[in-house]
Coordinates of C-alpha atoms in Angstrom, one line a residue:
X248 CA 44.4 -31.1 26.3
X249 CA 41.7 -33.2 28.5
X250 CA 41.6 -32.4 32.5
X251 CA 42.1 -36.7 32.5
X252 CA 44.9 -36.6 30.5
X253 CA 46.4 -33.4 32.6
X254 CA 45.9 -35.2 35.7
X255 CA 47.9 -38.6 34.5
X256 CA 50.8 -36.5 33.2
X257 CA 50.7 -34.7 37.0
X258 CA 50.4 -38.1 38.4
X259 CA 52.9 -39.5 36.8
X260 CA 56.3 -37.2 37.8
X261 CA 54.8 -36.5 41.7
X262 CA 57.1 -38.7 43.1
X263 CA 59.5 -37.1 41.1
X264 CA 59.6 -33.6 42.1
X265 CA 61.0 -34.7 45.9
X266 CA 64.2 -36.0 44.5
X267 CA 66.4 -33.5 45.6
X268 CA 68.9 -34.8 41.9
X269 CA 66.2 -32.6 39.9
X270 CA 67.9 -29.6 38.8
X271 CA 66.4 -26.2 40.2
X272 CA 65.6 -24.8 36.9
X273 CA 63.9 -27.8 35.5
X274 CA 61.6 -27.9 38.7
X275 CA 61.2 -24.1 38.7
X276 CA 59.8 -24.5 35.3
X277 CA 57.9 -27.1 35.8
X278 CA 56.1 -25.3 38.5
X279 CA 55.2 -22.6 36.0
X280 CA 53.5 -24.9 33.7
X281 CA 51.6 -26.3 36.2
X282 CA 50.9 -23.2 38.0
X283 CA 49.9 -21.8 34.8
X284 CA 47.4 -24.8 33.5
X285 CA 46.3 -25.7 36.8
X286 CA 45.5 -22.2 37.7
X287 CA 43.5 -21.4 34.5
X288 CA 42.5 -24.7 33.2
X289 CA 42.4 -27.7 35.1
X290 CA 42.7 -27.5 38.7
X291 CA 44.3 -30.5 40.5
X292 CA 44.1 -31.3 43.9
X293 CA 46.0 -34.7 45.1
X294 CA 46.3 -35.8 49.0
X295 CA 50.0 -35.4 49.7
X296 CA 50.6 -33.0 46.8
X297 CA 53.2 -30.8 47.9
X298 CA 51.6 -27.7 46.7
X299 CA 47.9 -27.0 47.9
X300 CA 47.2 -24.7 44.8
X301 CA 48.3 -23.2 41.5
X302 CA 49.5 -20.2 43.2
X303 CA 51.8 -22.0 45.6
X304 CA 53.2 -23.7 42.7
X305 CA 53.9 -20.3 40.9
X306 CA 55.1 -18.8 44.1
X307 CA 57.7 -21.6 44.7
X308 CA 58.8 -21.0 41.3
X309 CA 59.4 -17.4 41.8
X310 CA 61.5 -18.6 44.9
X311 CA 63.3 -20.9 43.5
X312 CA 64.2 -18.5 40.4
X313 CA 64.8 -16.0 43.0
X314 CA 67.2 -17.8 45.2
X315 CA 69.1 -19.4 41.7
X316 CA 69.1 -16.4 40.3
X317 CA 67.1 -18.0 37.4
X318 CA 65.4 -14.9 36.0
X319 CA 63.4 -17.0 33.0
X320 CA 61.4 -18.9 35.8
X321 CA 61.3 -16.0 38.1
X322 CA 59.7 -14.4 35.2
X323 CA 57.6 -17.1 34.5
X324 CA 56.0 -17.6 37.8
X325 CA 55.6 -13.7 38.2
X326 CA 53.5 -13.4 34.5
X327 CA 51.6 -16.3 35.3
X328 CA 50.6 -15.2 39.2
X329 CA 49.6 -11.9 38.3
X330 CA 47.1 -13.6 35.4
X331 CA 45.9 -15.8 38.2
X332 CA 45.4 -12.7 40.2
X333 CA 43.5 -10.7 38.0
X334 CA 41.6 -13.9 37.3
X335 CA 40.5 -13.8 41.3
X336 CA 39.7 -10.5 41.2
X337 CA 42.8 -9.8 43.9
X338 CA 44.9 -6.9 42.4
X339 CA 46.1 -6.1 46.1
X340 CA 49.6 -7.0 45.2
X341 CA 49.7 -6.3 41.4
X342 CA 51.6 -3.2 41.3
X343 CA 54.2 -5.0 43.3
X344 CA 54.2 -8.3 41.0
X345 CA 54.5 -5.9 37.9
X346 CA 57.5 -3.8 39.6
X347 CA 59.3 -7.2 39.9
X348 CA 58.6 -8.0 36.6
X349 CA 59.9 -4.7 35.1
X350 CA 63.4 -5.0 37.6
X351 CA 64.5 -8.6 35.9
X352 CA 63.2 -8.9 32.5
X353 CA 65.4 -8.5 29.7
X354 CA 65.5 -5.7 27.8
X355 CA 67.4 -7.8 24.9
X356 CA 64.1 -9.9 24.7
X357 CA 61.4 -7.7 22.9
X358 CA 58.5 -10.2 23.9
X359 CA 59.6 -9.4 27.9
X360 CA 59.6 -5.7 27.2
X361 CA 56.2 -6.1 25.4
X362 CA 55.0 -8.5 28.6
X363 CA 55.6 -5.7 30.9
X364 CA 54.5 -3.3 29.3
X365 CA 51.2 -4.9 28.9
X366 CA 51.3 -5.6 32.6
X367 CA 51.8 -1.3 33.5
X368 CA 49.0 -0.8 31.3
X369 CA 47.0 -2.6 33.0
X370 CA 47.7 -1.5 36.0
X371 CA 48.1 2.3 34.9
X372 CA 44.2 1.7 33.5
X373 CA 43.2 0.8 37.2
X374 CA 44.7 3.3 38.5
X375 CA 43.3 5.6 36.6
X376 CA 46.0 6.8 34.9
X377 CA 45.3 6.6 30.9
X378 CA 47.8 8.8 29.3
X379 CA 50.4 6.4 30.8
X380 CA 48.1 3.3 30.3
X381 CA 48.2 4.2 26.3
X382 CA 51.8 5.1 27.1
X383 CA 52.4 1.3 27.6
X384 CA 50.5 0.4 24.9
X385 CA 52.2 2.1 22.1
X386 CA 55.5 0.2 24.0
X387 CA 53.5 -3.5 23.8
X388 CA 52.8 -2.9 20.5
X389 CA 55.8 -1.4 18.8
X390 CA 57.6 -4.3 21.0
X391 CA 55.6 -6.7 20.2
X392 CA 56.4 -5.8 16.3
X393 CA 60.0 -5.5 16.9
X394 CA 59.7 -9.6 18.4
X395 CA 58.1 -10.3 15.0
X396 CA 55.7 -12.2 16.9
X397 CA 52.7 -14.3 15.3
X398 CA 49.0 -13.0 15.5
X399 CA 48.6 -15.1 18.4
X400 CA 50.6 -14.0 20.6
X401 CA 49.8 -10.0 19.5
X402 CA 46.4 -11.2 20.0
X403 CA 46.6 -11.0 24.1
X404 CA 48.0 -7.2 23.4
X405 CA 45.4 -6.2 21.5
X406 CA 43.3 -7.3 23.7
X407 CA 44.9 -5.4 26.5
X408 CA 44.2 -2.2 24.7
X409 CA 40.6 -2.9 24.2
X410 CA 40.6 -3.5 27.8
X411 CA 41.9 -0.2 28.6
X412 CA 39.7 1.7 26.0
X413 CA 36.7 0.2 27.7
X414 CA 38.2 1.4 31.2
X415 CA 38.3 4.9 29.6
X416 CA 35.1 4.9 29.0
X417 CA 35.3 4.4 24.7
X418 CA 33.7 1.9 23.8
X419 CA 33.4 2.7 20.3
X420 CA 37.0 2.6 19.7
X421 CA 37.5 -0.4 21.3
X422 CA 35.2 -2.7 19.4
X423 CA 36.8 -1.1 16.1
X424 CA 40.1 -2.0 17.5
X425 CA 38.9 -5.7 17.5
X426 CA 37.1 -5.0 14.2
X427 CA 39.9 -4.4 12.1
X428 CA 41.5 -7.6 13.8
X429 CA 38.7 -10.4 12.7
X430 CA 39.7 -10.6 9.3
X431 CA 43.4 -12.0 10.2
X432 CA 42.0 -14.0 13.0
X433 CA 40.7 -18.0 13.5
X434 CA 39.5 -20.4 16.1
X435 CA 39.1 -19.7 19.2
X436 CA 40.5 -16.2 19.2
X437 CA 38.3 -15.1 16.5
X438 CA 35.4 -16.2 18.7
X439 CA 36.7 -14.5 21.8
X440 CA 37.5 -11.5 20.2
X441 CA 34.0 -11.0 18.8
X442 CA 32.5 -11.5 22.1
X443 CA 34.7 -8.8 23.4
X444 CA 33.1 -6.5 20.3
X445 CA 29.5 -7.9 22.3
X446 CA 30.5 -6.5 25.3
X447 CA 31.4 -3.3 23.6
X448 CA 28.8 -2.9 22.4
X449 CA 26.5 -3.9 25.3
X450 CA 28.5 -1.4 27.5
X451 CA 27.9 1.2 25.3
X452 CA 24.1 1.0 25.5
X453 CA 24.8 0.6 29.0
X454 CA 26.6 4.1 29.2
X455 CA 24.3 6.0 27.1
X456 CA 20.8 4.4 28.5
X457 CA 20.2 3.1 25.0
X458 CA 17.0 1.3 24.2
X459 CA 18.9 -1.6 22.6
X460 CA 21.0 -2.5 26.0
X461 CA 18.6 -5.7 27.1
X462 CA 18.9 -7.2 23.4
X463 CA 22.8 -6.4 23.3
X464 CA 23.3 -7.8 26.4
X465 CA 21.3 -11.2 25.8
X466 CA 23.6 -11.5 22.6
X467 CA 26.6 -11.0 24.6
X468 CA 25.8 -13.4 27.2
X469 CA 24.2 -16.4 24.9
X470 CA 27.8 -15.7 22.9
X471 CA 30.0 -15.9 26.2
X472 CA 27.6 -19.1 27.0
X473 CA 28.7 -20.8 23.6
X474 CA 32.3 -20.5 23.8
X475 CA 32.6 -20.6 27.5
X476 CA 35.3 -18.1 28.5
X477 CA 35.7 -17.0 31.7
X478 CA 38.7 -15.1 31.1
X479 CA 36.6 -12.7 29.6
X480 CA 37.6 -8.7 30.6
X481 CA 40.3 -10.2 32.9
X482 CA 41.6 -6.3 33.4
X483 CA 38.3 -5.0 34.1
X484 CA 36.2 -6.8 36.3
X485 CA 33.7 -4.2 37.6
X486 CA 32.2 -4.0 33.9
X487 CA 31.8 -7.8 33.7
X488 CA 30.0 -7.3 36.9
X489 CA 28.1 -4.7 35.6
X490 CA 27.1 -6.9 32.9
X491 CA 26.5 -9.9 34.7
X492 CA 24.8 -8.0 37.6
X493 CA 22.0 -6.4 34.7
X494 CA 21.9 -9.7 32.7
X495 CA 20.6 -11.6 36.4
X496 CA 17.8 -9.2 37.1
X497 CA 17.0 -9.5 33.5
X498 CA 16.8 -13.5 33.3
X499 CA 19.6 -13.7 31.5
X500 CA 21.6 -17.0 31.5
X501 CA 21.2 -16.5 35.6
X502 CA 23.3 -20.1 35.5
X503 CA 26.3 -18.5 33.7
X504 CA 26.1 -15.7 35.5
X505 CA 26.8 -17.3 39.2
X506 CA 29.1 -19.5 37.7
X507 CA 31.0 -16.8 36.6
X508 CA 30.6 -14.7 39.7
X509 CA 31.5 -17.3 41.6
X510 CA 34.8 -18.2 39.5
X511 CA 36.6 -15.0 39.1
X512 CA 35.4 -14.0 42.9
X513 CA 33.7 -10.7 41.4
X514 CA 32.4 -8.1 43.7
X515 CA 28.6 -6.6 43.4
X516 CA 28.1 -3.9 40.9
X517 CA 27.6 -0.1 43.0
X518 CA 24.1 -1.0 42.2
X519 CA 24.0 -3.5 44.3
X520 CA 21.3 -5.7 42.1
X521 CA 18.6 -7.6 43.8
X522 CA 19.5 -10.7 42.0
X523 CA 23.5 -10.6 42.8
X524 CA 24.3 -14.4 44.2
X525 CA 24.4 -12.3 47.9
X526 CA 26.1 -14.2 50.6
X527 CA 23.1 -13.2 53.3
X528 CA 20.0 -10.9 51.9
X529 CA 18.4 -9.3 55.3
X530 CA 14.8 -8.4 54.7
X531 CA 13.3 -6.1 57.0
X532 CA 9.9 -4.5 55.2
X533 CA 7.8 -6.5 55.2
X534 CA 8.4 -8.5 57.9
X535 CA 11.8 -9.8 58.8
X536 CA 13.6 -12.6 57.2
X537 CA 17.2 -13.5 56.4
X538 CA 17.8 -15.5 53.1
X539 CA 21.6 -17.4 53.4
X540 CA 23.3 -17.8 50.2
X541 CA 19.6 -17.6 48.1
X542 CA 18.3 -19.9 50.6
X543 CA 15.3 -18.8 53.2
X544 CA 17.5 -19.5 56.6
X545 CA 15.0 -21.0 59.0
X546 CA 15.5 -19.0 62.7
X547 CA 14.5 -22.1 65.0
X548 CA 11.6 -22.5 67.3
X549 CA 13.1 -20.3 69.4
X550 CA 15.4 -17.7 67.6
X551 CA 18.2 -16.0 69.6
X552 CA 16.2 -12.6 69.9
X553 CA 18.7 -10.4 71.1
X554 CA 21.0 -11.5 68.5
X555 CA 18.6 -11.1 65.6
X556 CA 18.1 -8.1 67.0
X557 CA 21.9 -6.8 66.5
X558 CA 21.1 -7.5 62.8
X559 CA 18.0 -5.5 62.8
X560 CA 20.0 -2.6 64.1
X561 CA 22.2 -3.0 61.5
X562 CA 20.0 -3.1 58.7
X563 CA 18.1 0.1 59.6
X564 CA 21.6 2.1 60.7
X565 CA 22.8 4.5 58.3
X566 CA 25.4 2.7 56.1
X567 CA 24.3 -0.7 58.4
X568 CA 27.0 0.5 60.3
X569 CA 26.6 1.0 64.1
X570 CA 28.4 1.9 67.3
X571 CA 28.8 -1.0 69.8
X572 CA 27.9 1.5 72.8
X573 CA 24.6 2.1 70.7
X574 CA 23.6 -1.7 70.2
X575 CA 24.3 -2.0 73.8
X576 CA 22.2 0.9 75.3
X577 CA 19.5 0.1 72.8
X578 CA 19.5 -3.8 73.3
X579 CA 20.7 -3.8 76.9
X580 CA 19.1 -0.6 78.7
X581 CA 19.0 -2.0 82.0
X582 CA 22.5 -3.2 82.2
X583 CA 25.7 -1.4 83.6
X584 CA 28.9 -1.4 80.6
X585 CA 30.8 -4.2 81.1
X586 CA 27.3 -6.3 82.1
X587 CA 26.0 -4.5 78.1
X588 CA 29.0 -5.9 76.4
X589 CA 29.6 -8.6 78.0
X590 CA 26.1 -9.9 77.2
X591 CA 26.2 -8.3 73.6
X592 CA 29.6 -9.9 73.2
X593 CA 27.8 -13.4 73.8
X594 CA 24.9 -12.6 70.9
X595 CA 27.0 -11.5 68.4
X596 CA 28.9 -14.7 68.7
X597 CA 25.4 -16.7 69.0
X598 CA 24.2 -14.8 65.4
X599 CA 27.5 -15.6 63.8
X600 CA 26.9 -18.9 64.8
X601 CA 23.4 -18.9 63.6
X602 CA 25.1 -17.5 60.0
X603 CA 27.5 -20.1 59.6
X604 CA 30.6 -17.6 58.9
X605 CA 32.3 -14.9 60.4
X606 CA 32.9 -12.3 57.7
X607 CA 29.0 -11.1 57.5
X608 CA 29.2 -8.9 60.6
X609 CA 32.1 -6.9 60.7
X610 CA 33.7 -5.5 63.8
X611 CA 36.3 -3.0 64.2
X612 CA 37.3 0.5 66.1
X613 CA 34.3 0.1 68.2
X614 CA 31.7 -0.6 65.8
X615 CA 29.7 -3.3 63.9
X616 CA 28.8 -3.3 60.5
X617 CA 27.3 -5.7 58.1
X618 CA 29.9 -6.3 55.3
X619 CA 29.0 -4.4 52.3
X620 CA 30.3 -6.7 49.9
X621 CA 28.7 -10.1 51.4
X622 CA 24.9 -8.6 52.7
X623 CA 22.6 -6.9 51.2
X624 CA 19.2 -5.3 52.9
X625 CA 15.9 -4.9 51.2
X626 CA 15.8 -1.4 53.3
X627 CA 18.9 0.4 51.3
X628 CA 18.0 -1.3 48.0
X629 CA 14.2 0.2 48.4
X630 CA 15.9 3.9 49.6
X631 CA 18.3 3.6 46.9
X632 CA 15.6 2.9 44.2
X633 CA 13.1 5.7 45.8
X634 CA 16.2 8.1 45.4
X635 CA 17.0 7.1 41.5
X636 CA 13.4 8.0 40.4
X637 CA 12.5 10.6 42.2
X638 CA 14.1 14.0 42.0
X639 CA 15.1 16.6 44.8
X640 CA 12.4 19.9 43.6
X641 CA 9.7 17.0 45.2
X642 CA 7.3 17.5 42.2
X643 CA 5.4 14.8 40.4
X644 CA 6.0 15.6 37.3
X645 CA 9.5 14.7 38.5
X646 CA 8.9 11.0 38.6
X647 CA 10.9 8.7 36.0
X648 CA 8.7 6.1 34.4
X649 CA 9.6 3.4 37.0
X650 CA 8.2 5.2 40.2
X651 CA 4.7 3.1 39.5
X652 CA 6.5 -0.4 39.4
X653 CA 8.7 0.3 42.6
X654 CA 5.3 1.7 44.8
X655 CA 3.7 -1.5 43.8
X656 CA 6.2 -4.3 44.7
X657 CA 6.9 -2.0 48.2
X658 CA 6.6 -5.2 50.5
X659 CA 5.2 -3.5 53.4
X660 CA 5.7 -1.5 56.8
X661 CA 9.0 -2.1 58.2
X662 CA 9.0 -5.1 61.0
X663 CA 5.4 -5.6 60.3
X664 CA 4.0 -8.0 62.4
X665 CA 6.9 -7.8 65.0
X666 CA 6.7 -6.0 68.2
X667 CA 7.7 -2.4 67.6
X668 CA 11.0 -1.1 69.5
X669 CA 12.4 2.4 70.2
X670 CA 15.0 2.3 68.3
X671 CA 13.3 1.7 65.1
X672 CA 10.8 4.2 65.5
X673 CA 12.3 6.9 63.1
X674 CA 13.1 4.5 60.6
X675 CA 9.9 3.1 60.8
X676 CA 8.5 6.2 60.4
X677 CA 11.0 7.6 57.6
X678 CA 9.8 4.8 55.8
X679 CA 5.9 5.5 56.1
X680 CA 6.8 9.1 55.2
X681 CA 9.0 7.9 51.9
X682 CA 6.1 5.3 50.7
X683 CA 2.9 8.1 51.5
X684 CA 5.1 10.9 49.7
X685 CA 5.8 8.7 46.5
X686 CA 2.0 6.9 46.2
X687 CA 0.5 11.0 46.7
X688 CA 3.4 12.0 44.1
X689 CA 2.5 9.0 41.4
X690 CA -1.6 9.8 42.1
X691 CA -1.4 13.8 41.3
X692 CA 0.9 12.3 38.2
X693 CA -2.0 10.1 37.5
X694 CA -5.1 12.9 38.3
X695 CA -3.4 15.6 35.9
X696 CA -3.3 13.0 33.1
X697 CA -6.9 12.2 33.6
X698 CA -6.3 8.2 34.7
X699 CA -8.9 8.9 37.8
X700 CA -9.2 5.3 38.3
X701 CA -5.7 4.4 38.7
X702 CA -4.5 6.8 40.6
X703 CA -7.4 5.7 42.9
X704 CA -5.8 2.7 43.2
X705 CA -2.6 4.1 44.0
X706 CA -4.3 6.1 46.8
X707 CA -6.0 3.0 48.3
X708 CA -2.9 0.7 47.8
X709 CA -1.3 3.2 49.9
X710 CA -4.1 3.2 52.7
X711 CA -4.0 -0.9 52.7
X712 CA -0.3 -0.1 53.8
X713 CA -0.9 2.9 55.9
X714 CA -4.7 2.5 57.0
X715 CA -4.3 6.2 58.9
X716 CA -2.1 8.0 56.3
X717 CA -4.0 11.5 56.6
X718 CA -2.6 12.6 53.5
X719 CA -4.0 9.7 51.2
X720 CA -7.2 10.0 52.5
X721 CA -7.4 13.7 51.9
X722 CA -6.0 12.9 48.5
X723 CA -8.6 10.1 48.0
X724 CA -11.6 12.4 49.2
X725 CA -10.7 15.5 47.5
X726 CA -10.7 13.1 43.9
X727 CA -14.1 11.7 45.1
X728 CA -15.6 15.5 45.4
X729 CA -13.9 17.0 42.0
X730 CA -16.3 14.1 40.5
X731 CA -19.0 15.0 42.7
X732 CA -19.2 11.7 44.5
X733 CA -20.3 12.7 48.0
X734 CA -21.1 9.4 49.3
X735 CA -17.9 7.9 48.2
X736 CA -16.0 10.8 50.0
X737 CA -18.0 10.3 52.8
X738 CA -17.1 6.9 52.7
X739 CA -13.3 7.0 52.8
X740 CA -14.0 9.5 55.4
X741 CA -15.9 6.8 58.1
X742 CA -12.9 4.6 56.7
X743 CA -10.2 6.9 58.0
X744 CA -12.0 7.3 61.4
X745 CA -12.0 3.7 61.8
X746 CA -8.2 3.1 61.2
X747 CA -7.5 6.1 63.1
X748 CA -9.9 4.4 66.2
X749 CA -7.7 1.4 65.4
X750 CA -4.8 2.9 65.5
X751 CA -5.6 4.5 69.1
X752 CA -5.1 7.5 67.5
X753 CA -6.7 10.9 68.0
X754 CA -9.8 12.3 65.8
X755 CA -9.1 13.1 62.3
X756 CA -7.6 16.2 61.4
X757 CA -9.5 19.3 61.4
X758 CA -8.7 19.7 57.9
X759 CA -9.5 16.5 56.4
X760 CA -13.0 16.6 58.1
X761 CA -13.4 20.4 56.6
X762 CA -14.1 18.7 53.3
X763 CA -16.8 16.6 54.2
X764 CA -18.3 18.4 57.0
X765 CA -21.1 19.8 55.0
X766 CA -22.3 16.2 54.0
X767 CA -21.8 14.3 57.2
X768 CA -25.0 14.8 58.7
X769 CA -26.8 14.2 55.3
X770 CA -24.8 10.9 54.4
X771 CA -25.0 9.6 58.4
X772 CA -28.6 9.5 59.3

């Protein structure tokens, strides 16, 4: 069927479904169809159209079989609303869709028993719960076998199991679940089920760090671009995240991706990629800057200070979470409590304003937080990333291959260029430490394998960040002497007194001018 042709046949019988003559279960199942096509298909949308969405339709069918104790559409509605759930990522009221389902279906009908018992393993797999999950399965099947039904509609169960196989973490069996399936299969199921064996397949990569993983998941994704699914692991959409999440900050079909993001409402992988379709990115190394939905968001000639500064908070505060007594003695020092929240009352409302939505900042039991699931900070993805390739015994042989990459695209000091504030002194500073720490840690890497030159360069990338890192510079002179280069020591030394001079800072350390004392006066005159 056409979306045109779905709409005229919609069109056609709206007037119809006031008339109070039509019989309860012919508009009940009515509803269900249309809940069912317009929910996953085409969605219609008609000024004066008594239901505002698929689910209202489905949820006055359930109603209406409810109230006339008309279990078929009652059942109808329920199947088809928990399929629209799953599709929307909402399984907030699953378990209490599939209890309904299990209380009135009839256990005279194999292909209800089978349709809740696909339901309960789906909903035993989220929960964890996979001796029950397979539990259900065996039920589905042998059901599903006892209805006789045709491959097609076995199909949906089989897919079920795969889902929950990939939930428990075996991928393997799952794709040669689906395996043993092609042969009897045509169409558009044949095609869907091999890209389910493509997402097997790319998960397991995933799982095991494989070196085929990229490749996998490019054939996965160009597949799912081909035949243009997006019902794809309905039961499981944390992997398709996953997936999607990897295939983004790999350039993979980055158009697909957001489309399907966007679509089945899918939240950000734990990883939190850079290159998730993030509702507000707050960047704060660097300089600051606020990107709003991928967009730069321009701050105005005059930006509300004080409320940009509640985000800064925020986005240095552990977990970007904050008490609202803290944001008002920091940003407010000089005025009494009800003054302090009154006025930080006034520029939270002014940034939410300046955002464009409400649900970015949230507020409850005294505190502010930016929402997890909507913003993500450059800050925590950079600490996150430090933390995966570097490990706790603080050696440098210790480094995973990736340190290099992630010292070189550091964006720079936090709030640089910005007028430095109390309050993000120590996490101005725990930043300096983290960046010095991982540049020395990648040089010695870089010295013990005899690359001189680049760890050089690690040293003075370091030192255009930090010009008075005393630790570099030692570094950096103490390479410069191993090769007997005096006057280049000496040189880096006279650089370090002049950032230190800049810095109003106080002379060099007694222990860095040790190593060069003896050629100072020499090198000087």
């Amino acid at each position: 069927m056409r979306a045109d042709l779905f709409t005229k046949a919609v069109d056609s019988v709206v007037e119809d479904l006031a008339d109070k003559e039509v019989l309860p279960w012919v508009l009940g199942m009515w509803l269900v169809e249309f809940g069912a096509k317009s929910g996953r298909y085409f969605p219609y949308k008609r000024r004066g159209f008594p239901y505002p969405s698929a689910e209202a339709a489905l949820r006055e069918a359930i109603a209406i079989g409810e109230r006339e104790s008309l279990k078929g559409v009652e059942f109808g509605g329920l199947y088809h609303l928990q399929m629209q759930m799953k599709f929307r990522n909402d399984f907030a009221e699953l378990d209490q869709v599939v209890e309904r389902l299990a209380e009135i279906a009839d256990s005279r009908f194999s292909t209800q028993v089978a349709i809740v018992a696909n339901c309960y393993a789906a909903l035993h797999a989220r929960q964890g719960d996979f001796a029950a999950a397979y539990e259900d399965c065996e039920r589905f099947m042998a059901a599903s076998e006892a209805a006789n039904e045709p491959m097609v509609e076995r199909w949906a169960h089989c897919i079920t199991k795969f889902q929950v196989l990939l939930a428990d973490r075996k991928p393997r069996e799952a794709a040669a679940l689906l395996s043993d399936l092609l042969p009897r299969l045509d169409g558009g199921a044949r095609k869907r089920t091999q890209i389910c064996i493509l997402a097997a397949a790319a998960l397991e990569s995933l799982w095991d760090q494989g070196p085929r993983y990229g490749d996998r998941l490019k054939v996965f994704m160009e597949a799912l671009r081909d035949v243009s699914w997006p019902m794809v692991l309905l039961n499981v959409p944390e992997l398709l995240a996953e997936l999607l999440g990897d295939a983004l900050e790999r350039g993979i079909e980055p158009k697909l991706c957001w489309s399907l993001i966007r679509e089945r409402r899918l939240d950000a992988p734990q990883r939190r990629p850079t290159a998730w379709p993030w509702p507000l990115k707050v960047h704060v190394l660097g300089g600051f800057r606020l990107e709003l939905d991928g967009n730069p968001l321009n701050l105005g000639a005059k930006p509300p200070t004080k409320a940009l500064d509640i985000l800064r908070v925020l986005a240095i505060s552990k977990d970007n979470t904050c008490s609202l007594e803290t944001v008002q003695d920091w940003l407010w020092p000089d005025l009494d409590g009800d003054q302090a929240r009154a006025a930080c009352e006034q520029a939270l409302h002014r940034l939410r304003k300046l955002l464009g939505r409400t649900d970015l900042i949230v507020q409850r039991e005294g505190k502010l937080r930016l929402a997890s699931d909507k913003v993500w900070v450059d800050l925590a993805d950079w600490d996150a990333r430090l933390k995966s390739v570097t490990t706790a015994n603080g050696e440098a042989a210790g480094l995973r291959p990736e340190a290099e990459a992630l010292f070189l695209a550091f964006p720079g000091p936090l709030f640089l260029h910005e007028r430095a504030s109390f309050w993000s002194f120590a996490a101005a500073e725990k930043v300096r430490r983290d960046l010095i720490d991982l540049g020395l840690r990648i040089g010695q890497r870089l010295e013990t394998t005899g690359n001189v030159q680049e760890a050089r360069s690690i040293y003075l990338r370091a030192l255009d960040l930090y010009p008075d890192a005393g630790p570099v510079c030692k570094a950096l002179i103490r390479e410069r002497l191993s090769r007997r280069d005096v006057e280049g020591a000496v040189d880096d030394y006279a650089r370090y007194e002049r950032a230190l001079r800049g810095a109003g800072e106080a002379a060099p350390a007694a222990e860095i001018r040790a190593l060069v004392e003896p050629y100072l006066v020499r090198h000087t005159r």
